[in-house]
mmCIF file of C-alpha atoms in Angstrom:
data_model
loop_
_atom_site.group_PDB
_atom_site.id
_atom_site.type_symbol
_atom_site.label_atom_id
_atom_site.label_comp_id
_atom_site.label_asym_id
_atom_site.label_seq_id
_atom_site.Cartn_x
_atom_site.Cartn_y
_atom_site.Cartn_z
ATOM 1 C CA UNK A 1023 -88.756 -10.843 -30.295
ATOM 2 C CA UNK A 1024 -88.930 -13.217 -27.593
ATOM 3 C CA UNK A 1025 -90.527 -16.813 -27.655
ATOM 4 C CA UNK A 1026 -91.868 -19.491 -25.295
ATOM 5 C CA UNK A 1027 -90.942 -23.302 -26.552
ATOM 6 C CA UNK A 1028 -94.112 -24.266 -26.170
ATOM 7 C CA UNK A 1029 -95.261 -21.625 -28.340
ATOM 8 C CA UNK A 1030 -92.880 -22.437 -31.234
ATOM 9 C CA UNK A 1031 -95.194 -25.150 -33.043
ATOM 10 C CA UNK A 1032 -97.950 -22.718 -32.811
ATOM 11 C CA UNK A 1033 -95.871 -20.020 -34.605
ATOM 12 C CA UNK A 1034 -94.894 -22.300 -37.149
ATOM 13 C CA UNK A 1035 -98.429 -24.210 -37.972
ATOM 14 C CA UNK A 1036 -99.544 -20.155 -38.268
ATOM 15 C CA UNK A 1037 -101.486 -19.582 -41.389
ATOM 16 C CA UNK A 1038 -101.130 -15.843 -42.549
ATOM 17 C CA UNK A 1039 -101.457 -13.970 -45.735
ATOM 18 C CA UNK A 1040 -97.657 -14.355 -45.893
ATOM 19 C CA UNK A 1041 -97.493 -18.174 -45.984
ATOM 20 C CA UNK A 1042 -98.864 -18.002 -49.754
ATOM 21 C CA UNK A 1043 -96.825 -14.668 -50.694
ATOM 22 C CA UNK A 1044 -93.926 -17.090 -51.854
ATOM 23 C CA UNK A 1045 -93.436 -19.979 -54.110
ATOM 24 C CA UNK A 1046 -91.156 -22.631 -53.385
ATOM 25 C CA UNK A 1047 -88.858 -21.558 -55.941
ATOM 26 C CA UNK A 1048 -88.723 -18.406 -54.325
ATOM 27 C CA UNK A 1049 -87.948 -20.159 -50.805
ATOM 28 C CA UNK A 1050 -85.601 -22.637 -52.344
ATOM 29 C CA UNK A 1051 -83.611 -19.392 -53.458
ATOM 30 C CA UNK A 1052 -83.453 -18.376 -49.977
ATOM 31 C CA UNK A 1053 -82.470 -21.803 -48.646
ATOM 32 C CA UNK A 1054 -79.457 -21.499 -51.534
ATOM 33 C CA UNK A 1055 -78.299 -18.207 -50.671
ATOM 34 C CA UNK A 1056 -79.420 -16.277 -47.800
ATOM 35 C CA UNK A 1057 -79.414 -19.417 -45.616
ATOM 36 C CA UNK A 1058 -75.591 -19.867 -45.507
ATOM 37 C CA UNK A 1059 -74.591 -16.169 -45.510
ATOM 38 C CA UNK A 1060 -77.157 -15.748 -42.275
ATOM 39 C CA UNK A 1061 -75.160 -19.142 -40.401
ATOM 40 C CA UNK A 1062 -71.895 -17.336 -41.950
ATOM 41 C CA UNK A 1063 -72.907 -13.650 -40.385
ATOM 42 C CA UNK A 1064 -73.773 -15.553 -36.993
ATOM 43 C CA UNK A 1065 -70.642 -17.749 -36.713
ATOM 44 C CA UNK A 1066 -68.097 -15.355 -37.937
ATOM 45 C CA UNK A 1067 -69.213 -12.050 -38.044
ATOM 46 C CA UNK A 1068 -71.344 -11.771 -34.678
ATOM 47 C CA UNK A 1069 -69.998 -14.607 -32.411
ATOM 48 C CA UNK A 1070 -66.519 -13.818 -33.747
ATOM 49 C CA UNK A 1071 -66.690 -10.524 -32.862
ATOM 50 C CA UNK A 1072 -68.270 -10.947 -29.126
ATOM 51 C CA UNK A 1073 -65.787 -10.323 -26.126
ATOM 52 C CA UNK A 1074 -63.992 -13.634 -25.610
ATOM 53 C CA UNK A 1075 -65.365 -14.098 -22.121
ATOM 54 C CA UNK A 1076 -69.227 -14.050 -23.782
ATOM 55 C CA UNK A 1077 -68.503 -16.475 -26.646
ATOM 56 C CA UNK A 1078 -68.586 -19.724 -24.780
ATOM 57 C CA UNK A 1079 -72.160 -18.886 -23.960
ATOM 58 C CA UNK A 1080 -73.050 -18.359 -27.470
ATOM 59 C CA UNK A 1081 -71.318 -21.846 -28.898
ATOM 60 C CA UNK A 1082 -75.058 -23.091 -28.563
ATOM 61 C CA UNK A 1083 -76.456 -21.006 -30.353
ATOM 62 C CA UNK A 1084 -78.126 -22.241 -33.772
ATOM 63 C CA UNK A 1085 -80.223 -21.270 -36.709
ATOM 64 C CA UNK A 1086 -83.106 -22.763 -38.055
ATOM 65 C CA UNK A 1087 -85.409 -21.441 -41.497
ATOM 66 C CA UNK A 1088 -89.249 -22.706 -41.552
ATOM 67 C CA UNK A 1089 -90.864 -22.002 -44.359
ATOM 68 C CA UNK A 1090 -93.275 -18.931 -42.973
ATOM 69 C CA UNK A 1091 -93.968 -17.850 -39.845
ATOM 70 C CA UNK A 1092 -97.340 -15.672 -38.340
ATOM 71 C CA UNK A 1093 -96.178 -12.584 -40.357
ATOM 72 C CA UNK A 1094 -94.798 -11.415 -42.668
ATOM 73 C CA UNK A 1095 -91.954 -9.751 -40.433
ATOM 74 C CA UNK A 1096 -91.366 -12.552 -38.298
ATOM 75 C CA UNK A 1097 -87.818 -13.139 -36.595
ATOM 76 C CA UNK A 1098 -87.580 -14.548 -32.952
ATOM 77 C CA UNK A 1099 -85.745 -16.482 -30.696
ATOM 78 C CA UNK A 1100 -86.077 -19.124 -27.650
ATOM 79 C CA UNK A 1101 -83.547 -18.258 -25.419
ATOM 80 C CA UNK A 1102 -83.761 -21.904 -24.087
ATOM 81 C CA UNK A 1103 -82.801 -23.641 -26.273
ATOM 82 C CA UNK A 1104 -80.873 -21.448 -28.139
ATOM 83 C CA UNK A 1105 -82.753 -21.544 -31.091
ATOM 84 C CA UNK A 1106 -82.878 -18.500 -33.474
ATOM 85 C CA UNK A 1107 -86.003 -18.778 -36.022
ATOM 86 C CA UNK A 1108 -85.710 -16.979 -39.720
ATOM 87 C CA UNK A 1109 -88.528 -17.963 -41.707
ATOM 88 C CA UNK A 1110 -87.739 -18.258 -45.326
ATOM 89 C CA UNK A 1111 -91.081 -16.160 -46.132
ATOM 90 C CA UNK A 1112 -89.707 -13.296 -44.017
ATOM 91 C CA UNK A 1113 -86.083 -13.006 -45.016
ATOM 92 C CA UNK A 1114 -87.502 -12.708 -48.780
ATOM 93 C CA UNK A 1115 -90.292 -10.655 -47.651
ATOM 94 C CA UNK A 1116 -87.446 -8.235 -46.348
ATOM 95 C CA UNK A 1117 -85.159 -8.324 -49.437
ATOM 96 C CA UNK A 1118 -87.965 -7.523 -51.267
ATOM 97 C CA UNK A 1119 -89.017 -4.747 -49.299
ATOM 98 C CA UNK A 1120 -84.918 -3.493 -49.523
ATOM 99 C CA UNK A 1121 -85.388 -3.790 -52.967
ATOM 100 C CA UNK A 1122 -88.448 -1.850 -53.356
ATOM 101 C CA UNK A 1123 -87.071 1.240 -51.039
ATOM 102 C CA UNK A 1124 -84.025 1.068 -53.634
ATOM 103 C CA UNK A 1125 -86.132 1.269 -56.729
ATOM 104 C CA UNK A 1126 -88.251 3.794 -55.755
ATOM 105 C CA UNK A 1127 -85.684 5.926 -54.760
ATOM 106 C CA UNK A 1128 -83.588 5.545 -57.692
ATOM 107 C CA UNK A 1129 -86.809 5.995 -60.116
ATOM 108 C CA UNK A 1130 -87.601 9.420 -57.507
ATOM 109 C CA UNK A 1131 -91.022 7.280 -57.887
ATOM 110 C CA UNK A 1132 -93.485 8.527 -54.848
ATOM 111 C CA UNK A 1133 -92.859 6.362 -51.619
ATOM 112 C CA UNK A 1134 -96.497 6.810 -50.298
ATOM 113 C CA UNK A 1135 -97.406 4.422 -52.239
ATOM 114 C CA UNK A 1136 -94.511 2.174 -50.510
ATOM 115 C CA UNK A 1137 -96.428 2.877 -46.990
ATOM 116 C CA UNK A 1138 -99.996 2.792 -48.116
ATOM 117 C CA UNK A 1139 -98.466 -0.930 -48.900
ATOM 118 C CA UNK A 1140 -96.901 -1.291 -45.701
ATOM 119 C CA UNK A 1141 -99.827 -0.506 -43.759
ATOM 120 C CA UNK A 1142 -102.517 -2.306 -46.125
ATOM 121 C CA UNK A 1143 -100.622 -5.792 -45.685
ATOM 122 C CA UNK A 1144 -99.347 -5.517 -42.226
ATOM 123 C CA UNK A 1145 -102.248 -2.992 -40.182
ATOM 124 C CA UNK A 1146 -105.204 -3.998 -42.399
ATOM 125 C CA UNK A 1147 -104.174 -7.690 -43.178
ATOM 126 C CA UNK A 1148 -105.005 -7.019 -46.744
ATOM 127 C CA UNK A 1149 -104.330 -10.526 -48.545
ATOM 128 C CA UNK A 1150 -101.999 -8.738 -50.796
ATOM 129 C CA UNK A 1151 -99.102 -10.313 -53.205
ATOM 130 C CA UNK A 1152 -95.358 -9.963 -51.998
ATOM 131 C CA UNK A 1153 -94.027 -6.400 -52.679
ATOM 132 C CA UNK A 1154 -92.639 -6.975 -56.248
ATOM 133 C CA UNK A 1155 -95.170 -8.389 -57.597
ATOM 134 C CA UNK A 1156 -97.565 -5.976 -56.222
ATOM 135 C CA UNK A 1157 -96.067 -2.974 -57.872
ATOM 136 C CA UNK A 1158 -95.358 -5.232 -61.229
ATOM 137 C CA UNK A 1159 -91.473 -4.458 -60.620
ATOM 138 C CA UNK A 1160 -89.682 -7.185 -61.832
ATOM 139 C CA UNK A 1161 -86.500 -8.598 -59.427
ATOM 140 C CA UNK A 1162 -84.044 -8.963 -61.860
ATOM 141 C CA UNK A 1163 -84.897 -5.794 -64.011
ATOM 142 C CA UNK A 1164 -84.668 -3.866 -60.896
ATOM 143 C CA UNK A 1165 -81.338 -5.253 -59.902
ATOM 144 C CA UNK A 1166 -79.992 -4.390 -62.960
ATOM 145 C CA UNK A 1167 -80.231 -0.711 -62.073
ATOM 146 C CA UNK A 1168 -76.936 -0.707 -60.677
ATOM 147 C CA UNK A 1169 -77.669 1.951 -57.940
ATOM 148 C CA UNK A 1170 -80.960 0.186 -56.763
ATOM 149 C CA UNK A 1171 -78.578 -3.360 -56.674
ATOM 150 C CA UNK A 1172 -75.927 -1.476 -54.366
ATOM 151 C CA UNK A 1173 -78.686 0.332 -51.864
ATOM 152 C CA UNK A 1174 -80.553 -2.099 -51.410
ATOM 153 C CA UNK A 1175 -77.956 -4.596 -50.390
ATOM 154 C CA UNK A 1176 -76.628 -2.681 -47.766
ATOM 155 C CA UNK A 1177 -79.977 -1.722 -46.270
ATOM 156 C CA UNK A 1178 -81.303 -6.085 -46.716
ATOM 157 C CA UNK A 1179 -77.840 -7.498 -45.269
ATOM 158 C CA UNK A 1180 -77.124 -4.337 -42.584
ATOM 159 C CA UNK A 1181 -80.957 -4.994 -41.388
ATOM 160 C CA UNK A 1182 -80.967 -8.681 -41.307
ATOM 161 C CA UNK A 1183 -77.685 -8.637 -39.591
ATOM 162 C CA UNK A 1184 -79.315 -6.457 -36.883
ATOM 163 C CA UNK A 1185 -82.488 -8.319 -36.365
ATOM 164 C CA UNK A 1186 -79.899 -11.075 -35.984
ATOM 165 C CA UNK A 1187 -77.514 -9.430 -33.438
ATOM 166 C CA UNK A 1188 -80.818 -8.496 -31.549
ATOM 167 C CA UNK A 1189 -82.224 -12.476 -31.069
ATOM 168 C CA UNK A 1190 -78.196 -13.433 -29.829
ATOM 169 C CA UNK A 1191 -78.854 -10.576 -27.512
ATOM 170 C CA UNK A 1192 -82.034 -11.829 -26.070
ATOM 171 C CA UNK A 1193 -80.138 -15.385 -25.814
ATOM 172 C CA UNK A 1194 -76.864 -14.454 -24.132
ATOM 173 C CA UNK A 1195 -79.011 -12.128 -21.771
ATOM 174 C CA UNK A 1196 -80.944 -14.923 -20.944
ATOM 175 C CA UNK A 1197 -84.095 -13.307 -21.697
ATOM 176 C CA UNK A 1198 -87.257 -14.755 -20.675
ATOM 177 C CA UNK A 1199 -90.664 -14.990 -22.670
ATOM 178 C CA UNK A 1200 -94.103 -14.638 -21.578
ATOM 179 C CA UNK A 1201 -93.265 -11.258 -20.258
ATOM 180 C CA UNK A 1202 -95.769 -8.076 -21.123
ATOM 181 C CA UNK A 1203 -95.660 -4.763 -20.992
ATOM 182 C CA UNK A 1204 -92.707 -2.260 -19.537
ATOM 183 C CA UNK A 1205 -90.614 -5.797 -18.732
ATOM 184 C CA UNK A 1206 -90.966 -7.355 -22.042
ATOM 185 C CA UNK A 1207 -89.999 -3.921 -23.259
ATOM 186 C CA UNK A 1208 -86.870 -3.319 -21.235
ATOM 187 C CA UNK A 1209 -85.830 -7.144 -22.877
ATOM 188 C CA UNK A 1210 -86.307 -5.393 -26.151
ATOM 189 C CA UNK A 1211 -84.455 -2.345 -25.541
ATOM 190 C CA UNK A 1212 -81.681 -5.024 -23.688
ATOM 191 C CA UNK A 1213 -81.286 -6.360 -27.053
ATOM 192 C CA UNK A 1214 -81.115 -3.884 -29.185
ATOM 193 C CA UNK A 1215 -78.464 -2.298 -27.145
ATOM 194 C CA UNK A 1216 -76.529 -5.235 -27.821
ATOM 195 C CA UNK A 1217 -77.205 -5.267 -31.893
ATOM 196 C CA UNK A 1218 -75.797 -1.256 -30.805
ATOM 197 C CA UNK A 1219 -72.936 -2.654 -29.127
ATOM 198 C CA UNK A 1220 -71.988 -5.418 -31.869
ATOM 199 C CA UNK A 1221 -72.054 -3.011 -34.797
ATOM 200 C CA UNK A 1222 -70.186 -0.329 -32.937
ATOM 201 C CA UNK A 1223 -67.064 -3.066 -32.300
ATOM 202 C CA UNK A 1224 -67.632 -3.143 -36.587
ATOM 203 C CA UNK A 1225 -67.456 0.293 -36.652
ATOM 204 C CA UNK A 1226 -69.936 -0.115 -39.281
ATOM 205 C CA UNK A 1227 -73.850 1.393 -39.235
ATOM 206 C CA UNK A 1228 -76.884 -0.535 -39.665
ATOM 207 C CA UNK A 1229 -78.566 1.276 -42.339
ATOM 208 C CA UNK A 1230 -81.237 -0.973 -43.407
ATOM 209 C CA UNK A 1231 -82.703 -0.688 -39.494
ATOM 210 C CA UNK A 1232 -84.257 2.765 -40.389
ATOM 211 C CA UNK A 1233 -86.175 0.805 -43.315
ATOM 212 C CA UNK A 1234 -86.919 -1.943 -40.772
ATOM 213 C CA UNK A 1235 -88.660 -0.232 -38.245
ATOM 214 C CA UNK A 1236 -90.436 2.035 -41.534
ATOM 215 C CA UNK A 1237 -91.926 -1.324 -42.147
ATOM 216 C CA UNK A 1238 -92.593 -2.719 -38.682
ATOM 217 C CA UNK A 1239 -94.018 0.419 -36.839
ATOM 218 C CA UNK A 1240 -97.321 -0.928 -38.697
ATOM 219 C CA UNK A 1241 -97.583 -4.274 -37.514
ATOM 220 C CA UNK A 1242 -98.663 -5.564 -33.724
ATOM 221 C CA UNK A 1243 -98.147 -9.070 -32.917
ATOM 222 C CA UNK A 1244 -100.170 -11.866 -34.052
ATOM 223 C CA UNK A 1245 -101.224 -15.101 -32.525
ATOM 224 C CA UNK A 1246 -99.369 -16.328 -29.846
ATOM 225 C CA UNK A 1247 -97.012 -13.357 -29.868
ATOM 226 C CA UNK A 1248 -99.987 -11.363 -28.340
ATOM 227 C CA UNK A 1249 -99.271 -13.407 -25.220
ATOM 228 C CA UNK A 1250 -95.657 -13.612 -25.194
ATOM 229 C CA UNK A 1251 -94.275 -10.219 -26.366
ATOM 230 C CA UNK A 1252 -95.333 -6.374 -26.049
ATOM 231 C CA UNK A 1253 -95.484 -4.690 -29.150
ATOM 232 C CA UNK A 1254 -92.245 -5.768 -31.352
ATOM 233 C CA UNK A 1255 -91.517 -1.946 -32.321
ATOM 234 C CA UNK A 1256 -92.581 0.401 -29.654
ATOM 235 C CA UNK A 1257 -91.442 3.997 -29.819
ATOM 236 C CA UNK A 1258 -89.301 3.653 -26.822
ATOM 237 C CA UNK A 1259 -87.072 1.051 -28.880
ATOM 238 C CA UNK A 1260 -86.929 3.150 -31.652
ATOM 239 C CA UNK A 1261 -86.289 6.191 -29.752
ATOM 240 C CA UNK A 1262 -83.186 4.490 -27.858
ATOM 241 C CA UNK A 1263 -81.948 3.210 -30.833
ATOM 242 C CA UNK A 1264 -81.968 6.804 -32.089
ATOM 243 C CA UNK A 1265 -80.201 8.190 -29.069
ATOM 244 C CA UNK A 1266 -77.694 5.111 -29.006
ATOM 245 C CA UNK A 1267 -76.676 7.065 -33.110
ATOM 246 C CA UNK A 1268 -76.480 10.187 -32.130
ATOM 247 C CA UNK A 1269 -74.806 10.181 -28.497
ATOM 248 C CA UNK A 1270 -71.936 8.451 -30.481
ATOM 249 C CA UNK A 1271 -72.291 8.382 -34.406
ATOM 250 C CA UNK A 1272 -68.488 7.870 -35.057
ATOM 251 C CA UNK A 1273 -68.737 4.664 -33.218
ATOM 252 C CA UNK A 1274 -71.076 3.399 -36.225
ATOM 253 C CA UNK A 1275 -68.178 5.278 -38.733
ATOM 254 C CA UNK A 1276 -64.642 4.187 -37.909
ATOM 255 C CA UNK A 1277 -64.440 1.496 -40.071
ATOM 256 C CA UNK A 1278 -66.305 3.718 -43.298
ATOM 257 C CA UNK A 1279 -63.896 4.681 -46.052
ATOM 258 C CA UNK A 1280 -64.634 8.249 -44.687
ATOM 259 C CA UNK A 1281 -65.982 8.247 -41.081
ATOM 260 C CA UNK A 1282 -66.868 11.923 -40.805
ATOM 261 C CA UNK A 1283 -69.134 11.417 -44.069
ATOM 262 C CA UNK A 1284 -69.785 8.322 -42.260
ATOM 263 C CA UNK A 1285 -70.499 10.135 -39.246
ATOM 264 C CA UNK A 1286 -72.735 12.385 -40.646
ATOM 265 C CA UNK A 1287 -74.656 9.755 -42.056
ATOM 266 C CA UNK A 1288 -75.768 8.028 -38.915
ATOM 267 C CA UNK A 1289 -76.658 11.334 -37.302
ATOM 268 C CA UNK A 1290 -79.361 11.207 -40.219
ATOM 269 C CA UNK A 1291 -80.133 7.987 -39.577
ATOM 270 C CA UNK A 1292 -80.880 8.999 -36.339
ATOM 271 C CA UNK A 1293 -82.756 11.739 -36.839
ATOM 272 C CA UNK A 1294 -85.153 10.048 -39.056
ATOM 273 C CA UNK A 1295 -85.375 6.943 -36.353
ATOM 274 C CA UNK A 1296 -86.582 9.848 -33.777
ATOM 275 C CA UNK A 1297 -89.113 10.976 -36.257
ATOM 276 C CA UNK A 1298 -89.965 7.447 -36.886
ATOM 277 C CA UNK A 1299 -90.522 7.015 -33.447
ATOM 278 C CA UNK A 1300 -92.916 10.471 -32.610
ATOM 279 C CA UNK A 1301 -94.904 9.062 -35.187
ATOM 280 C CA UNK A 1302 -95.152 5.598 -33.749
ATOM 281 C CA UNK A 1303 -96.087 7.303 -30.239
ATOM 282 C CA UNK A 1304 -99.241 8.938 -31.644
ATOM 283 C CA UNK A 1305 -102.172 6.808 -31.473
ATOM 284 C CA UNK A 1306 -103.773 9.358 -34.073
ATOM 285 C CA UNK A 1307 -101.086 9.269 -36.099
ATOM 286 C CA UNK A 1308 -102.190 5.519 -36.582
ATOM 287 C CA UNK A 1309 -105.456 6.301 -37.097
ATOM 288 C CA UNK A 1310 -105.106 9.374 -39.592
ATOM 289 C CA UNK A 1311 -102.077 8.261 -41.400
ATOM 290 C CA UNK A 1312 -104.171 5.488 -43.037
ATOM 291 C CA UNK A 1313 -106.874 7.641 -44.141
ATOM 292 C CA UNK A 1314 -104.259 9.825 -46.357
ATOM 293 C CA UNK A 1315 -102.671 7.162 -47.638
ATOM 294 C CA UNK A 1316 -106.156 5.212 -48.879
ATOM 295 C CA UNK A 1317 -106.548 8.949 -50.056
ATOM 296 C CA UNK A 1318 -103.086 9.883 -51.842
ATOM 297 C CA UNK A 1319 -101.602 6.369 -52.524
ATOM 298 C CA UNK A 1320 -104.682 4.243 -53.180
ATOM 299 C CA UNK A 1321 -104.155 0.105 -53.232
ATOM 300 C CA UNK A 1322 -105.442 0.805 -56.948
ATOM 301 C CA UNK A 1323 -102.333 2.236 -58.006
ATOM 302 C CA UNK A 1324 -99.919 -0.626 -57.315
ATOM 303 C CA UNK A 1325 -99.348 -1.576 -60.632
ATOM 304 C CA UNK A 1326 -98.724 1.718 -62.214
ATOM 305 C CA UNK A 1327 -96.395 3.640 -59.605
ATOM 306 C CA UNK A 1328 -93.449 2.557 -60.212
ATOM 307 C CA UNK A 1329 -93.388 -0.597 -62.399
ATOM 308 C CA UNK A 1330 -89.768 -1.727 -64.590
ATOM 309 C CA UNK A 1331 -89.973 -1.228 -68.326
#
């Protein structure tokens, strides 16, 4: 997502639901960990890997954590000063989320109740607690579950890596904020072509962007945002993403242990970002979907569907 400067103090003096999700312990943990291995990912793993004649343009580029920005999902960038913003608040809010995905699926608990969630905090603005805590699942009981550790890694560092590649895109494009509609979307789809085009030079597949946009599709921008981006997860995105997998899935497998299992994989992937992104296209869907969950997956049943012993 795309930011003006002046527009930066406002995103950071936002008050949201999200700024009280976190202690400070929890965002001096971040600070201790994922802070480094995010400046390590962008030095070495993205800029490193950019065509030499494109890396001069991107010695600039920097990093910077506040502690919470407007949402709970918030990553952005202001491609004029090449500033890339990860607030603490939303790199844990995404672990967590990685984490939850992991657990449930290693449990077989229902995922419903994972959306219902999703769309409660981030459609509804439901003051809710952070994901683990809602669900009583506690972090290091989970992570002891040796299949929800491994799964959910891939799909937290594989996502924020993306969202990463995406904000250098908008930066070495020299994307401009303050646009709206079809142009601030072709800047989106710009950038996530060149996320595409970094992890294809990997070899390597972004899993966790599937879970991603699972989790975005249900938020529209807040505050200033409104004015300065289009809709951060339109189904056009989603659906080129999806196309960019399966024109050329062995692109996103060469560098697997097995790229035709690899291969096979991100055809998956991509079918489920397609489906991801009919359902994003339906206004009803929007409107119906909610109604089933409150239904099928109350709020009420947080606690009890899926908690750790």
């Amino acid at each position: 997502m795309l930011i003006r400067a002046a527009t930066v103090l406002a995103f950071l003096l936002a008050q949201t639901a999200a700024a009280q999700m976190y202690t400070d312990a929890d965002r001096a943990r971040v600070m201790a960990r994922a802070a480094p291995n995010l400046q390590s990912v962008l030095q070495d793993d993205i800029i490193g890997n950019l065509p030499r004649a494109q890396r001069p343009d991107a010695a600039g580029i920097r990093m910077v954590f506040p502690p919470h920005g407007p949402s709970p999902l918030a990553f952005y960038a202001d491609p004029r000063s090449q500033t890339i913003y990860f607030p603490q608040d939303s790199i844990r809010f995404l672990d967590d989320i990685a984490t939850l995905f992991a657990w449930f699926q290693s449990k077989e608990c229902e995922p419903g109740m994972i959306q219902t969630y999703l769309w409660a905090l981030l459609r509804d603005r439901q003051n809710l607690a952070s994901p683990l805590r809602a669900f009583h699942i506690d972090r290091d009981i989970a992570l002891a579950d040796e299949f929800t550790n491994n799964v959910s890694a891939k799909i937290y560092s594989s996502a924020l890596q993306f969202i990463l590649a995406h904000e250098v895109g908008h930066i070495l494009l020299q994307h401009r904020g303050g646009l709206q509609g079809a142009a601030s979307q072709s800047q989106e789809i710009a950038a996530d072509r060149f996320a595409l085009d970094h992890f294809a030079r990997l070899g390597a597949m972004p899993l966790g962007i599937s879970f991603y946009y699972v989790a975005a599709w249900w938020q529209d921008p807040l505050g200033a945002a409104v004015a300065d981006s289009s809709h951060p997860v339109s189904p056009d995105r989603i659906a080129a993403i999806a196309d960019g997998f399966a024109a050329n899935p062995m692109d996103f497998a060469h560098s697997e242990p097995d790229p035709a299992q690899g291969a096979i994989m991100v055809e998956s992937v991509a079918k489920d970002l397609a489906n991801i992104a009919q359902l994003a296209a339906s206004d009803g869907m929007l409107s119906l979907l909610p109604m089933g969950l409150e239904r099928d997956f109350p709020v009420s049943r947080f606690a009890t569907a899926c908690p750790t012993p």
